[in-house]
Amino acid sequence: MNIHLGLTNRFILGCLALLILFAGVAFAGPPLICHAFDIDSATSLPWVSSGWNLTGKETYDTSKLASDTVKILASDSTVLDHMETLRRATLYARTNHAAAKELFNALTAATKSASSGAPPALYYFDIGYLAESYKQWLEEDSNPARGIDGYALVKQALQLRGDDPQMEFAAALITLAGPASAHDQHVQKAKAGGKNDPLLARNLASHFMGQQGQTTAEVLTKPVASGASKP
């Protein structure tokens, strides 16, 4: 079997399996991974696939994953751009465990390297969102972020950032399986902010991966299942 085809099929089966594990939460597969975000024409990591997943034919040098990702994140403060870049980074990271660790370490170091005062909110967001993405997609024994509460870091970023509907959108996706009260608050703030943010509005109106006509906003507003399983 072609090794790239085998990896691609394994990733797709992982998403389908999670449809069963998360059946009560109304989404198919890890929500931070199996749904590509609309970032318009913003710069992100190289992407040749027409779908959410790698094709197996990528030629991207994953040894550059950490440096490329950090450079992209530093050049753009739009949260949705960070979400899509970290989504792609996680997909690449699963094919290169050393690169996965290097990226995690690089983003962790960023939260400690500010020249004065508290690090920018996006530093906390990036490491928290990456930790949650790794949790959903990497195998536990190859996950350098295992044991890290990424959602807690995203909440800290929200406190530092203030009103940011795109970051609320990210938090809503992270909390699809709960806690329900926090999830509902994130959803309402994201939807309210989408009225004045065309890019966020497009993402909320997009059809969520595997959801037969359901928009992302509709998936987010479904009741959160208590005690939903995690991968």
PDB file of N, CA, C and O in Angstrom, residues 42-86:
ATOM      1  N   ALA A  42      -5.766  35.275   3.139  1.00  0.00           N
ATOM      2  CA  ALA A  42      -4.685  35.387   4.126  1.00  0.00           C
ATOM      3  C   ALA A  42      -3.626  34.299   3.919  1.00  0.00           C
ATOM      4  O   ALA A  42      -3.912  33.214   3.409  1.00  0.00           O
ATOM      5  N   THR A  43      -2.412  34.610   4.314  1.00  0.00           N
ATOM      6  CA  THR A  43      -1.308  33.659   4.219  1.00  0.00           C
ATOM      7  C   THR A  43      -1.437  32.588   5.303  1.00  0.00           C
ATOM      8  O   THR A  43      -1.771  32.882   6.448  1.00  0.00           O
ATOM      9  N   SER A  44      -1.183  31.349   4.911  1.00  0.00           N
ATOM     10  CA  SER A  44      -1.169  30.253   5.875  1.00  0.00           C
ATOM     11  C   SER A  44      -0.143  29.233   5.403  1.00  0.00           C
ATOM     12  O   SER A  44       0.620  29.488   4.466  1.00  0.00           O
ATOM     13  N   LEU A  45      -0.107  28.084   6.038  1.00  0.00           N
ATOM     14  CA  LEU A  45       0.798  27.027   5.613  1.00  0.00           C
ATOM     15  C   LEU A  45       0.376  26.494   4.246  1.00  0.00           C
ATOM     16  O   LEU A  45      -0.806  26.574   3.889  1.00  0.00           O
ATOM     17  N   PRO A  46       1.312  25.973   3.464  1.00  0.00           N
ATOM     18  CA  PRO A  46       0.978  25.469   2.129  1.00  0.00           C
ATOM     19  C   PRO A  46      -0.155  24.454   2.171  1.00  0.00           C
ATOM     20  O   PRO A  46      -0.221  23.601   3.059  1.00  0.00           O
ATOM     21  N   TRP A  47      -1.044  24.556   1.174  1.00  0.00           N
ATOM     22  CA  TRP A  47      -2.207  23.667   1.149  1.00  0.00           C
ATOM     23  C   TRP A  47      -2.591  23.394  -0.291  1.00  0.00           C
ATOM     24  O   TRP A  47      -2.910  24.304  -1.040  1.00  0.00           O
ATOM     25  N   VAL A  48      -2.566  22.117  -0.694  1.00  0.00           N
ATOM     26  CA  VAL A  48      -2.906  21.749  -2.065  1.00  0.00           C
ATOM     27  C   VAL A  48      -4.226  20.989  -2.138  1.00  0.00           C
ATOM     28  O   VAL A  48      -4.772  20.796  -3.216  1.00  0.00           O
ATOM     29  N   SER A  49      -4.744  20.574  -1.015  1.00  0.00           N
ATOM     30  CA  SER A  49      -5.978  19.798  -0.979  1.00  0.00           C
ATOM     31  C   SER A  49      -7.192  20.688  -1.223  1.00  0.00           C
ATOM     32  O   SER A  49      -7.213  21.856  -0.856  1.00  0.00           O
ATOM     33  N   SER A  50      -8.219  20.106  -1.836  1.00  0.00           N
ATOM     34  CA  SER A  50      -9.480  20.826  -2.019  1.00  0.00           C
ATOM     35  C   SER A  50     -10.427  20.586  -0.853  1.00  0.00           C
ATOM     36  O   SER A  50     -11.512  21.160  -0.792  1.00  0.00           O
ATOM     37  N   GLY A  51     -10.018  19.738   0.078  1.00  0.00           N
ATOM     38  CA  GLY A  51     -10.838  19.432   1.248  1.00  0.00           C
ATOM     39  C   GLY A  51     -10.130  19.792   2.538  1.00  0.00           C
ATOM     40  O   GLY A  51      -9.173  20.553   2.539  1.00  0.00           O
ATOM     41  N   TRP A  52     -10.609  19.216   3.634  1.00  0.00           N
ATOM     42  CA  TRP A  52     -10.056  19.548   4.953  1.00  0.00           C
ATOM     43  C   TRP A  52      -8.750  18.832   5.241  1.00  0.00           C
ATOM     44  O   TRP A  52      -7.965  19.265   6.079  1.00  0.00           O
ATOM     45  N   ASN A  53      -8.511  17.705   4.552  1.00  0.00           N
ATOM     46  CA  ASN A  53      -7.421  16.815   4.929  1.00  0.00           C
ATOM     47  C   ASN A  53      -6.252  16.886   3.952  1.00  0.00           C
ATOM     48  O   ASN A  53      -6.389  17.351   2.818  1.00  0.00           O
ATOM     49  N   LEU A  54      -5.102  16.378   4.385  1.00  0.00           N
ATOM     50  CA  LEU A  54      -3.965  16.209   3.494  1.00  0.00           C
ATOM     51  C   LEU A  54      -4.304  15.186   2.416  1.00  0.00           C
ATOM     52  O   LEU A  54      -5.079  14.253   2.650  1.00  0.00           O
ATOM     53  N   THR A  55      -3.728  15.346   1.243  1.00  0.00           N
ATOM     54  CA  THR A  55      -4.008  14.419   0.147  1.00  0.00           C
ATOM     55  C   THR A  55      -3.065  13.221   0.157  1.00  0.00           C
ATOM     56  O   THR A  55      -3.355  12.194  -0.453  1.00  0.00           O
ATOM     57  N   GLY A  56      -1.924  13.355   0.829  1.00  0.00           N
ATOM     58  CA  GLY A  56      -0.899  12.328   0.761  1.00  0.00           C
ATOM     59  C   GLY A  56       0.116  12.612  -0.331  1.00  0.00           C
ATOM     60  O   GLY A  56       1.105  11.898  -0.477  1.00  0.00           O
ATOM     61  N   LYS A  57      -0.109  13.673  -1.094  1.00  0.00           N
ATOM     62  CA  LYS A  57       0.801  14.037  -2.178  1.00  0.00           C
ATOM     63  C   LYS A  57       1.545  15.334  -1.878  1.00  0.00           C
ATOM     64  O   LYS A  57       2.201  15.893  -2.751  1.00  0.00           O
ATOM     65  N   GLU A  58       1.448  15.799  -0.641  1.00  0.00           N
ATOM     66  CA  GLU A  58       2.110  17.043  -0.267  1.00  0.00           C
ATOM     67  C   GLU A  58       3.632  16.924  -0.375  1.00  0.00           C
ATOM     68  O   GLU A  58       4.187  15.853  -0.098  1.00  0.00           O
ATOM     69  N   THR A  59       4.263  18.002  -0.754  1.00  0.00           N
ATOM     70  CA  THR A  59       5.726  18.044  -0.817  1.00  0.00           C
ATOM     71  C   THR A  59       6.297  18.993   0.233  1.00  0.00           C
ATOM     72  O   THR A  59       7.496  19.254   0.234  1.00  0.00           O
ATOM     73  N   TYR A  60       5.446  19.485   1.118  1.00  0.00           N
ATOM     74  CA  TYR A  60       5.893  20.433   2.135  1.00  0.00           C
ATOM     75  C   TYR A  60       6.922  19.802   3.063  1.00  0.00           C
ATOM     76  O   TYR A  60       6.733  18.673   3.551  1.00  0.00           O
ATOM     77  N   ASP A  61       7.994  20.512   3.327  1.00  0.00           N
ATOM     78  CA  ASP A  61       9.059  20.054   4.221  1.00  0.00           C
ATOM     79  C   ASP A  61       8.650  20.326   5.662  1.00  0.00           C
ATOM     80  O   ASP A  61       8.757  21.443   6.146  1.00  0.00           O
ATOM     81  N   THR A  62       8.173  19.295   6.358  1.00  0.00           N
ATOM     82  CA  THR A  62       7.653  19.492   7.713  1.00  0.00           C
ATOM     83  C   THR A  62       8.737  19.798   8.737  1.00  0.00           C
ATOM     84  O   THR A  62       8.420  20.166   9.863  1.00  0.00           O
ATOM     85  N   SER A  63       9.998  19.668   8.346  1.00  0.00           N
ATOM     86  CA  SER A  63      11.057  20.079   9.278  1.00  0.00           C
ATOM     87  C   SER A  63      11.039  21.588   9.502  1.00  0.00           C
ATOM     88  O   SER A  63      11.611  22.091  10.468  1.00  0.00           O
ATOM     89  N   LYS A  64      10.347  22.316   8.614  1.00  0.00           N
ATOM     90  CA  LYS A  64      10.220  23.766   8.725  1.00  0.00           C
ATOM     91  C   LYS A  64       8.908  24.182   9.382  1.00  0.00           C
ATOM     92  O   LYS A  64       8.591  25.366   9.439  1.00  0.00           O
ATOM     93  N   LEU A  65       8.161  23.191   9.877  1.00  0.00           N
ATOM     94  CA  LEU A  65       6.818  23.472  10.389  1.00  0.00           C
ATOM     95  C   LEU A  65       6.819  24.509  11.500  1.00  0.00           C
ATOM     96  O   LEU A  65       6.023  25.459  11.481  1.00  0.00           O
ATOM     97  N   ALA A  66       7.686  24.358  12.484  1.00  0.00           N
ATOM     98  CA  ALA A  66       7.697  25.285  13.621  1.00  0.00           C
ATOM     99  C   ALA A  66       8.044  26.702  13.174  1.00  0.00           C
ATOM    100  O   ALA A  66       7.335  27.662  13.497  1.00  0.00           O
ATOM    101  N   SER A  67       9.121  26.843  12.438  1.00  0.00           N
ATOM    102  CA  SER A  67       9.554  28.186  12.029  1.00  0.00           C
ATOM    103  C   SER A  67       8.544  28.839  11.101  1.00  0.00           C
ATOM    104  O   SER A  67       8.250  30.039  11.231  1.00  0.00           O
ATOM    105  N   ASP A  68       7.975  28.072  10.171  1.00  0.00           N
ATOM    106  CA  ASP A  68       6.990  28.631   9.246  1.00  0.00           C
ATOM    107  C   ASP A  68       5.714  29.050   9.982  1.00  0.00           C
ATOM    108  O   ASP A  68       5.159  30.124   9.732  1.00  0.00           O
ATOM    109  N   THR A  69       5.262  28.199  10.885  1.00  0.00           N
ATOM    110  CA  THR A  69       4.025  28.497  11.611  1.00  0.00           C
ATOM    111  C   THR A  69       4.197  29.725  12.496  1.00  0.00           C
ATOM    112  O   THR A  69       3.326  30.613  12.500  1.00  0.00           O
ATOM    113  N   VAL A  70       5.286  29.794  13.227  1.00  0.00           N
ATOM    114  CA  VAL A  70       5.528  30.946  14.099  1.00  0.00           C
ATOM    115  C   VAL A  70       5.594  32.233  13.281  1.00  0.00           C
ATOM    116  O   VAL A  70       5.038  33.269  13.680  1.00  0.00           O
ATOM    117  N   LYS A  71       6.235  32.184  12.144  1.00  0.00           N
ATOM    118  CA  LYS A  71       6.346  33.365  11.286  1.00  0.00           C
ATOM    119  C   LYS A  71       4.978  33.829  10.795  1.00  0.00           C
ATOM    120  O   LYS A  71       4.664  35.026  10.818  1.00  0.00           O
ATOM    121  N   ILE A  72       4.147  32.890  10.382  1.00  0.00           N
ATOM    122  CA  ILE A  72       2.804  33.232   9.896  1.00  0.00           C
ATOM    123  C   ILE A  72       1.958  33.816  11.022  1.00  0.00           C
ATOM    124  O   ILE A  72       1.277  34.834  10.844  1.00  0.00           O
ATOM    125  N   LEU A  73       1.986  33.188  12.180  1.00  0.00           N
ATOM    126  CA  LEU A  73       1.192  33.663  13.313  1.00  0.00           C
ATOM    127  C   LEU A  73       1.613  35.060  13.747  1.00  0.00           C
ATOM    128  O   LEU A  73       0.772  35.892  14.108  1.00  0.00           O
ATOM    129  N   ALA A  74       2.911  35.335  13.698  1.00  0.00           N
ATOM    130  CA  ALA A  74       3.423  36.637  14.129  1.00  0.00           C
ATOM    131  C   ALA A  74       3.061  37.751  13.157  1.00  0.00           C
ATOM    132  O   ALA A  74       3.030  38.921  13.533  1.00  0.00           O
ATOM    133  N   SER A  75       2.747  37.381  11.913  1.00  0.00           N
ATOM    134  CA  SER A  75       2.499  38.391  10.889  1.00  0.00           C
ATOM    135  C   SER A  75       1.034  38.780  10.750  1.00  0.00           C
ATOM    136  O   SER A  75       0.698  39.680   9.985  1.00  0.00           O
ATOM    137  N   ASP A  76       0.147  38.116  11.499  1.00  0.00           N
ATOM    138  CA  ASP A  76      -1.294  38.320  11.316  1.00  0.00           C
ATOM    139  C   ASP A  76      -1.998  38.176  12.659  1.00  0.00           C
ATOM    140  O   ASP A  76      -1.824  37.176  13.354  1.00  0.00           O
ATOM    141  N   SER A  77      -2.808  39.153  13.023  1.00  0.00           N
ATOM    142  CA  SER A  77      -3.507  39.112  14.314  1.00  0.00           C
ATOM    143  C   SER A  77      -4.951  38.634  14.188  1.00  0.00           C
ATOM    144  O   SER A  77      -5.700  38.652  15.168  1.00  0.00           O
ATOM    145  N   THR A  78      -5.361  38.193  13.001  1.00  0.00           N
ATOM    146  CA  THR A  78      -6.736  37.719  12.806  1.00  0.00           C
ATOM    147  C   THR A  78      -6.871  36.309  13.364  1.00  0.00           C
ATOM    148  O   THR A  78      -6.161  35.386  12.942  1.00  0.00           O
ATOM    149  N   VAL A  79      -7.770  36.127  14.300  1.00  0.00           N
ATOM    150  CA  VAL A  79      -7.887  34.846  15.004  1.00  0.00           C
ATOM    151  C   VAL A  79      -8.231  33.706  14.051  1.00  0.00           C
ATOM    152  O   VAL A  79      -7.681  32.602  14.162  1.00  0.00           O
ATOM    153  N   LEU A  80      -9.134  33.930  13.103  1.00  0.00           N
ATOM    154  CA  LEU A  80      -9.491  32.864  12.168  1.00  0.00           C
ATOM    155  C   LEU A  80      -8.289  32.407  11.350  1.00  0.00           C
ATOM    156  O   LEU A  80      -8.157  31.214  11.047  1.00  0.00           O
ATOM    157  N   ASP A  81      -7.409  33.316  11.016  1.00  0.00           N
ATOM    158  CA  ASP A  81      -6.187  32.934  10.310  1.00  0.00           C
ATOM    159  C   ASP A  81      -5.319  32.052  11.197  1.00  0.00           C
ATOM    160  O   ASP A  81      -4.712  31.073  10.725  1.00  0.00           O
ATOM    161  N   HIS A  82      -5.250  32.372  12.473  1.00  0.00           N
ATOM    162  CA  HIS A  82      -4.502  31.535  13.419  1.00  0.00           C
ATOM    163  C   HIS A  82      -5.145  30.158  13.536  1.00  0.00           C
ATOM    164  O   HIS A  82      -4.436  29.134  13.575  1.00  0.00           O
ATOM    165  N   MET A  83      -6.469  30.099  13.572  1.00  0.00           N
ATOM    166  CA  MET A  83      -7.171  28.829  13.700  1.00  0.00           C
ATOM    167  C   MET A  83      -6.876  27.904  12.516  1.00  0.00           C
ATOM    168  O   MET A  83      -6.586  26.721  12.695  1.00  0.00           O
ATOM    169  N   GLU A  84      -6.945  28.449  11.303  1.00  0.00           N
ATOM    170  CA  GLU A  84      -6.702  27.628  10.125  1.00  0.00           C
ATOM    171  C   GLU A  84      -5.232  27.227  10.020  1.00  0.00           C
ATOM    172  O   GLU A  84      -4.915  26.077   9.656  1.00  0.00           O
ATOM    173  N   THR A  85      -4.337  28.135  10.356  1.00  0.00           N
ATOM    174  CA  THR A  85      -2.913  27.805  10.312  1.00  0.00           C
ATOM    175  C   THR A  85      -2.586  26.711  11.318  1.00  0.00           C
ATOM    176  O   THR A  85      -1.846  25.763  11.010  1.00  0.00           O
ATOM    177  N   LEU A  86      -3.148  26.791  12.521  1.00  0.00           N
ATOM    178  CA  LEU A  86      -2.899  25.766  13.533  1.00  0.00           C
ATOM    179  C   LEU A  86      -3.586  24.443  13.188  1.00  0.00           C
ATOM    180  O   LEU A  86      -3.087  23.367  13.539  1.00  0.00           O
TER     181      LEU A  86
END
